[in-house]
Amino acid sequence: MDFSLSPETNAFRLRVRDFVSEHILPLEADRAHYDDHENIAPHVLERVRAEVRKAGLWAPQMPRHMGGQGLDVVGMAVAYEEMNRSIFGPVCFNCAAPDDGNMIVLDKVLPESAKARWLQPIVDGKVLSSFAMTEPAPGAGSDPSMMQTRAEKKGDRWVVHGRKWFITGGGKAQHFILLAKTSDDPRRGLTAFLFDRDQPGWRIERQVPIMGPEDHGGHAELVFEGLEIPDDQVLLKEGDGLKFTQIRLGTARLTHCMRWTGMAKRALELACEYVEQRHSFGQRLADREGVQWMLGEAAMAVDMGRLLTMRAAWLLDQGSFARKEVSMAKVVVSEALHKAIDTAIQLCGAKGYSKDMPLEWMYRYARLARLGDGASEIHKMVLSRFLLAEGTDFWSWT
Ligand SMILES: Cc1cc2nc3c(=O)[nH]c(=O)nc-3n(C[C@H](O)[C@H](O)[C@H](O)COP(=O)(O)OP(=O)(O)OC[C@H]3O[C@@H](n4cnc5c(N)ncnc54)[C@H](O)[C@@H]3O)c2cc1C
C-alpha cells in the first residue's frame, strides 16, 4: 500500500500552496477585502481570479479542453486542502460549492452538445450556479422522497410548481439544477432539470439569513409558479433524479471534506503559532502537557478524516460511488473540523474569539458541516444499513 503522492500531484500541490501564501492569505487581515456577507469582496475576487488563471491553476477539477487542469479526484483532494488554508481560497480557484459540485456532475451527465451552453460559462467563471433540492417542511430535507415540488409534462415542456429553500448562491446564480417530483413511483419519481435564471415563472421569495458567513448569492428561498422547462433541459432521463443526486453528491460531499481538512489544518497552524510564543506561569503554552494533549487529539482527528477522504477519493477514481466511504469521511471530517477550530480558539484565548483572527469566522462556518449535504445522523443511518446488509463484508478489502 503506497500512501505517497505522485511527483505531478505533489508539484501541483506546492504551486497551489505557494499561490495561497502569496496572493490569498494576506487578504484576510484587511476588512476592506470582505463584502457585506463576510466573503471575499467581488472586486478583490476578480483580481485574484485573474492571477489564478495566469498561474495556470484555474478550475483544476475540470478537463483541460474546457480550460481546467484535469486533476483526478485524489489530485483534487490534495489541491483543495491547500486552497482552504485560506477562508477565501476555494472560490478564487473556482473550486467552491455549489459551482464545484455542479460542474463535476454536469461534465459527467450532459451530452457534449449541451456543455457549451450550460457548463462552459460556469467553468469560465462567467456565471454562478445553484443546486435546488431542499424544501421547507413538509417537503424534502433529509428524505428526498418527501419532495413536494412537482413538474408536470405538458407537450414538450415541463411546468413546475413548488418551493425550495437554503439554495446556496440562488441570489446570483444564472444556471440552476432543480430536483422535482414527476411521478409517485417510489424509486423513479424524481427528475433533475436545468433552468436559466431568465426563464419566467419563478421568483426569489427571500434570502434566508444564516449563522455563518454567506456564500456569494446567499441562501435563497425560491418559489415556482409555473416555470416552464423544455424537455431537452431534463438531466439524464425522466425518473433519474435519485441517480442524478447520487452522482452529484458523492463527489460534492467529498470535496467538502477536502476543503474542510485544509481549514482544520489552518486552525491548528494558528493555534501552534500562538502557543509557541505565549507564556503563562513561567512556561510556554506549547511546553504544557495539557496543551500538547489538546493539540495532539485535534491533529489526530484531522488525519483520520484525511485518510478517509483520500480512500474515498481513490475509490471514486476507480469508478466506484464509494457511498460508505464518502459517508464516513463526511461525518469524521465535519467533527474533526469542529474539534480543530474549537481547540484553536481555546488555545488562542480571547484573541481566538476575536475578529483579529479568522478562527471565529471558521467556527460559525463549521457548524454547517454537520448539517449540509446530509446531516451526520443520515450518514450514520446509511452506514448502519450497509453494515446490516453486508455483515463483516462491510470492511471488505475488495
Ligand atoms: C448553509 C446551508 C446551505 C445549504 N445549501 C443547500 C443547497 O445549495 N441546496 C440544497 O438543496 N440544500 C441546501 N441546504 C440544505 C441541506 O442540505 C439540508 O439542511 C439537509 O439536507 C438537512 O435537511 P433539513 O434541513 O430539512 O433537515 P431535516 O430533514 O428537517 O432534519 C433535521 C434533523 O433531524 C435529524 N434527522 C433527520 N432524519 C433523521 C434520521 N432518519 N435519523 C436520525 N436523525 C435524523 C438530523 O439531525 C437533522 O439535522 C443547505 C443548508 C445550509 C444550512
XYZ file of C-alpha atoms and ligand atoms in Angstrom:
451
model
C 0.000 0.000 0.000
C 1.529 3.276 -1.142
C 0.414 6.447 0.651
C 2.806 8.773 -1.152
C 1.744 11.400 -3.702
C 2.850 11.174 -7.317
C 5.509 13.780 -8.237
C 2.964 15.580 -10.504
C 0.302 15.740 -7.764
C 2.827 16.987 -5.253
C 4.192 19.592 -7.665
C 0.668 20.911 -8.282
C 0.029 20.929 -4.520
C 3.107 23.065 -3.939
C 2.086 25.535 -6.640
C -1.343 25.931 -5.020
C 0.257 26.262 -1.596
C 2.643 28.988 -2.773
C -0.148 30.855 -4.535
C -2.360 30.805 -1.431
C 0.521 32.001 0.781
C 1.492 34.803 -1.551
C -1.798 36.051 -3.010
C -4.722 34.982 -0.802
C -3.740 34.609 2.862
C -2.569 38.244 3.136
C -6.055 39.428 2.102
C -7.748 38.036 5.208
C -6.447 40.616 7.664
C -7.987 43.693 5.984
C -11.776 44.132 6.377
C -11.802 46.135 3.115
C -11.321 42.823 1.303
C -14.629 41.454 2.648
C -18.131 42.034 1.268
C -21.177 42.699 3.484
C -21.664 38.956 3.904
C -18.133 38.263 5.214
C -16.957 36.670 1.974
C -14.224 37.950 -0.326
C -15.391 41.198 -1.990
C -16.270 40.698 -5.681
C -13.726 43.247 -6.995
C -10.928 41.574 -4.988
C -12.089 38.158 -6.155
C -11.912 39.211 -9.806
C -8.339 40.421 -9.345
C -7.216 37.215 -7.632
C -9.022 35.016 -10.176
C -7.091 36.722 -12.971
C -3.848 35.845 -11.145
C -5.017 32.244 -10.656
C -5.637 31.935 -14.394
C -2.238 33.434 -15.186
C -0.603 30.939 -12.828
C -2.278 28.012 -14.647
C -4.208 26.904 -11.554
C -7.766 27.709 -12.693
C -10.583 25.139 -12.214
C -8.189 22.223 -11.666
C -11.076 19.742 -11.315
C -12.223 20.362 -14.900
C -10.826 18.775 -18.076
C -8.023 20.620 -19.861
C -10.007 21.086 -23.066
C -12.533 23.133 -21.049
C -9.881 25.342 -19.505
C -9.234 23.294 -16.370
C -6.195 21.348 -15.206
C -7.575 17.810 -15.494
C -6.909 16.601 -11.938
C -8.231 13.233 -10.823
C -10.151 13.037 -7.529
C -7.022 12.220 -5.473
C -5.310 15.209 -7.060
C -8.295 17.371 -6.184
C -8.174 16.204 -2.568
C -4.568 17.305 -2.280
C -5.098 20.642 -4.046
C -8.371 21.591 -2.310
C -6.796 21.007 1.087
C -4.100 23.533 0.211
C -6.655 26.030 -1.150
C -8.705 26.117 2.002
C -5.720 27.085 4.074
C -7.362 30.447 3.438
C -11.047 31.092 4.126
C -11.121 32.819 0.701
C -9.200 30.091 -1.118
C -11.581 27.725 -2.963
C -13.699 30.413 -4.646
C -10.542 32.054 -6.061
C -9.715 28.821 -7.939
C -13.374 28.202 -8.960
C -13.453 25.241 -6.584
C -16.127 26.404 -4.120
C -19.523 24.790 -3.558
C -22.010 24.701 -5.166
C -20.367 25.544 -8.539
C -17.728 22.892 -7.951
C -20.205 20.016 -7.469
C -22.432 21.340 -10.247
C -19.572 21.489 -12.751
C -18.388 17.987 -11.895
C -21.831 16.437 -12.309
C -22.697 18.410 -15.458
C -19.430 17.292 -17.022
C -20.433 13.682 -16.265
C -24.079 13.729 -17.370
C -24.538 16.407 -20.035
C -24.235 15.420 -23.687
C -21.232 17.141 -25.310
C -23.612 19.254 -27.423
C -25.110 20.883 -24.287
C -21.858 21.622 -22.453
C -21.080 24.891 -24.269
C -24.483 26.301 -23.228
C -24.741 25.081 -19.639
C -21.306 24.082 -18.340
C -18.602 26.148 -20.045
C -19.808 29.521 -18.636
C -19.565 28.101 -15.080
C -16.097 26.685 -15.765
C -15.047 30.066 -17.156
C -16.316 31.817 -14.016
C -18.720 33.906 -16.115
C -21.858 32.714 -14.306
C -22.694 31.161 -10.939
C -24.879 28.087 -10.493
C -27.133 26.593 -7.816
C -28.415 23.180 -6.850
C -32.046 23.271 -5.657
C -33.248 20.231 -3.772
C -34.164 21.089 -0.154
C -37.691 22.246 0.709
C -39.379 23.597 3.827
C -41.443 21.071 5.834
C -43.356 19.001 4.944
C -41.152 18.810 1.825
C -37.810 17.157 1.098
C -34.960 17.682 3.550
C -33.037 14.685 4.813
C -35.521 12.482 2.979
C -35.723 13.354 -0.741
C -38.744 11.080 -1.206
C -40.808 13.714 0.634
C -40.411 16.121 -2.304
C -43.431 18.416 -2.867
C -42.185 20.471 -5.836
C -43.881 18.971 -8.881
C -43.080 19.123 -12.575
C -45.931 18.191 -14.883
C -45.426 17.309 -18.555
C -47.397 19.482 -20.985
C -46.481 18.727 -24.595
C -42.714 19.145 -24.951
C -42.390 21.193 -21.731
C -42.466 20.632 -18.000
C -44.393 23.022 -15.754
C -43.038 23.425 -12.222
C -44.860 24.426 -9.037
C -43.364 24.359 -5.540
C -40.839 25.850 -3.167
C -37.141 25.335 -2.317
C -35.021 26.899 0.391
C -31.400 27.236 1.561
C -30.366 27.276 -2.093
C -26.750 28.386 -1.910
C -25.858 31.075 -4.419
C -29.509 31.371 -5.533
C -29.439 35.168 -5.360
C -26.800 35.416 -8.087
C -26.905 32.103 -9.941
C -27.672 32.085 -13.672
C -27.858 28.295 -14.100
C -29.949 26.173 -11.735
C -30.168 22.434 -11.262
C -33.632 21.615 -9.921
C -34.983 18.394 -8.449
C -38.743 17.903 -8.769
C -41.293 15.156 -8.438
C -42.561 13.867 -11.778
C -44.464 10.755 -10.634
C -45.418 8.852 -7.492
C -43.108 5.928 -8.308
C -41.060 5.447 -5.092
C -37.802 4.746 -6.990
C -38.236 6.747 -10.199
C -40.474 9.578 -9.009
C -37.844 12.355 -9.125
C -36.343 14.105 -12.128
C -33.453 16.577 -12.396
C -33.761 19.649 -14.632
C -31.659 22.592 -15.737
C -33.133 26.058 -15.977
C -31.827 29.547 -16.599
C -32.418 32.485 -14.272
C -34.067 34.389 -17.162
C -36.809 31.803 -17.712
C -40.094 33.215 -16.315
C -42.386 31.506 -13.770
C -40.289 31.546 -10.624
C -39.055 34.095 -8.087
C -36.811 34.537 -5.069
C -39.048 34.978 -2.049
C -36.220 35.928 0.326
C -32.652 35.304 1.370
C -32.579 33.076 4.455
C -30.221 34.684 6.998
C -27.754 32.194 8.479
C -25.324 31.897 11.380
C -22.146 31.675 9.312
C -20.525 33.808 6.632
C -22.511 33.834 3.375
C -21.566 32.380 0.024
C -21.882 34.784 -2.918
C -25.596 34.853 -3.749
C -26.613 33.833 -0.207
C -29.094 31.100 0.648
C -32.287 31.720 -1.235
C -35.874 30.604 -0.844
C -37.311 30.028 -4.328
C -40.964 29.829 -5.335
C -42.014 28.135 -8.570
C -45.313 29.341 -10.018
C -45.474 27.729 -13.433
C -41.817 27.747 -14.526
C -41.747 26.094 -17.960
C -38.736 23.898 -18.715
C -38.242 22.448 -22.226
C -37.878 18.676 -22.351
C -34.277 18.958 -23.583
C -33.333 20.531 -20.232
C -34.038 17.266 -18.378
C -30.802 15.866 -16.929
C -30.272 12.169 -17.666
C -33.823 10.856 -18.187
C -37.225 11.408 -16.631
C -37.251 9.441 -13.353
C -33.437 9.538 -12.952
C -33.470 12.215 -10.236
C -32.197 9.952 -7.459
C -29.491 8.563 -9.732
C -28.502 12.141 -10.603
C -28.232 13.180 -6.944
C -26.150 10.114 -6.211
C -23.717 11.047 -8.981
C -23.585 14.673 -7.806
C -23.485 14.233 -4.087
C -20.804 11.536 -3.930
C -18.030 13.760 -5.225
C -19.571 17.021 -3.964
C -19.674 15.754 -0.373
C -16.103 14.597 -0.627
C -14.915 17.949 -1.957
C -16.352 19.474 1.233
C -14.159 17.054 3.187
C -11.104 18.074 1.145
C -11.708 21.777 1.805
C -12.616 21.267 5.471
C -9.389 19.337 6.063
C -7.490 22.375 4.805
C -9.459 24.695 7.065
C -8.926 22.431 10.085
C -5.162 22.340 9.432
C -5.070 26.127 9.211
C -6.879 26.420 12.564
C -4.228 24.227 14.166
C -1.453 26.135 12.385
C -2.748 29.330 14.028
C -3.016 27.594 17.393
C 0.572 26.330 17.142
C 1.889 29.806 16.293
C 0.160 31.193 19.389
C 1.172 28.533 21.919
C 4.783 28.588 20.732
C 5.026 32.287 21.633
C 2.675 32.735 24.577
C 3.780 32.119 28.198
C 1.862 31.620 31.419
C 3.164 30.889 34.923
C 6.740 30.893 33.673
C 6.307 28.418 30.836
C 5.495 28.461 27.135
C 1.976 27.170 26.499
C 3.450 24.717 23.968
C 5.509 23.108 26.740
C 2.497 22.243 28.875
C 1.249 18.680 28.694
C -2.413 19.801 28.906
C -1.916 21.923 25.797
C 0.041 19.179 23.998
C -2.768 16.679 24.526
C -5.318 19.102 23.100
C -3.185 19.696 20.011
C -2.357 16.014 19.608
C -6.004 14.949 19.771
C -7.100 17.564 17.260
C -4.220 16.747 14.870
C -5.085 13.041 15.088
C -8.767 13.745 14.311
C -7.800 15.775 11.239
C -5.553 12.997 9.990
C -8.236 10.318 10.490
C -10.612 12.418 8.408
C -7.994 12.961 5.746
C -7.237 9.244 5.456
C -10.941 8.502 4.978
C -11.173 11.301 2.426
C -8.209 10.016 0.450
C -9.511 6.449 0.424
C -12.908 7.647 -0.847
C -11.159 9.842 -3.448
C -9.157 6.871 -4.662
C -12.326 4.750 -4.918
C -14.103 7.474 -6.907
C -11.146 7.477 -9.287
C -11.664 3.698 -9.712
C -15.267 4.361 -10.828
C -16.969 3.425 -7.541
C -19.712 5.569 -5.962
C -17.836 4.990 -2.648
C -21.093 5.537 -0.769
C -19.917 4.096 2.542
C -16.515 5.704 2.326
C -17.866 9.154 1.438
C -20.385 8.972 4.306
C -17.662 8.013 6.790
C -15.413 10.810 5.572
C -18.243 13.364 5.763
C -19.060 12.502 9.390
C -15.467 12.250 10.615
C -14.117 15.326 8.792
C -17.022 17.548 9.888
C -16.339 16.561 13.507
C -12.569 16.973 13.098
C -13.167 20.443 11.695
C -15.155 21.407 14.786
C -12.578 19.922 17.101
C -9.665 21.669 15.396
C -11.311 25.099 15.347
C -12.696 24.801 18.880
C -9.269 23.705 20.164
C -7.588 26.587 18.338
C -9.992 29.170 19.773
C -9.498 27.765 23.266
C -5.713 27.855 22.972
C -5.609 31.348 21.451
C -7.738 32.677 24.316
C -9.576 35.971 23.802
C -7.650 36.677 20.611
C -9.003 33.453 19.113
C -12.565 34.571 19.873
C -11.955 37.988 18.305
C -12.142 39.109 14.699
C -8.382 39.747 14.807
C -8.103 36.075 13.838
C -10.153 34.099 11.251
C -10.994 31.430 13.852
C -14.377 32.870 14.870
C -15.327 33.047 11.139
C -14.357 29.399 10.761
C -16.225 28.408 13.930
C -19.513 29.855 12.683
C -18.951 28.445 9.199
C -18.112 24.982 10.538
C -21.490 24.454 12.202
C -22.902 23.883 8.721
C -20.597 20.918 8.155
C -22.646 18.515 10.300
C -25.902 19.551 8.554
C -25.381 20.359 4.876
C -25.257 17.666 2.178
C -26.736 15.146 4.589
C -26.788 15.526 8.364
C -24.327 13.296 10.247
C -27.227 11.180 11.529
C -28.316 10.381 7.967
C -24.803 9.267 7.005
C -24.654 7.068 10.113
C -28.053 5.614 9.191
C -26.732 4.817 5.699
C -23.655 3.191 7.239
C -25.755 1.052 9.562
C -27.854 -0.096 6.589
C -24.672 -1.230 4.838
C -23.456 -2.974 7.992
C -26.762 -4.798 8.493
C -26.831 -5.857 4.847
C -23.158 -6.784 4.453
C -22.193 -8.059 7.912
C -18.424 -8.348 8.239
C -18.085 -7.719 4.482
C -18.662 -4.090 5.436
C -14.876 -3.991 5.950
C -14.043 -5.998 2.833
C -10.744 -5.164 1.076
C -12.218 -5.622 -2.384
C -25.811 26.932 4.828
C -26.619 25.869 4.142
C -26.519 25.728 2.763
C -27.309 24.803 2.094
N -27.267 24.742 0.726
C -28.144 23.951 0.059
C -28.216 23.985 -1.374
O -27.460 24.709 -2.035
N -29.136 23.207 -1.995
C -29.986 22.392 -1.307
O -30.805 21.726 -1.929
N -29.935 22.334 0.063
C -29.048 23.100 0.751
N -29.000 23.076 2.127
C -29.916 22.195 2.846
C -29.261 20.983 3.475
O -28.790 20.084 2.514
C -30.301 20.374 4.423
O -30.355 21.248 5.521
C -30.009 18.962 4.878
O -30.137 18.049 3.833
C -30.971 18.548 6.008
O -32.305 18.777 5.657
P -33.241 19.620 6.640
O -32.560 20.880 7.000
O -34.593 19.715 6.030
O -33.310 18.740 7.957
P -34.474 17.738 8.419
O -34.699 16.694 7.395
O -35.629 18.540 8.878
O -33.767 17.051 9.677
C -33.472 17.790 10.862
C -32.514 16.988 11.719
O -33.171 15.781 12.116
C -32.244 14.737 12.239
N -32.697 13.628 11.389
C -33.389 13.703 10.228
N -33.635 12.469 9.757
C -33.084 11.589 10.624
C -32.989 10.173 10.692
N -33.509 9.399 9.735
N -32.343 9.619 11.753
C -31.822 10.387 12.731
N -31.869 11.741 12.717
C -32.485 12.336 11.676
C -30.882 15.300 11.809
O -30.169 15.681 12.969
C -31.253 16.536 11.024
O -30.242 17.541 11.073
C -28.192 23.958 2.829
C -28.238 24.073 4.216
C -27.485 25.010 4.873
C -27.598 25.129 6.370
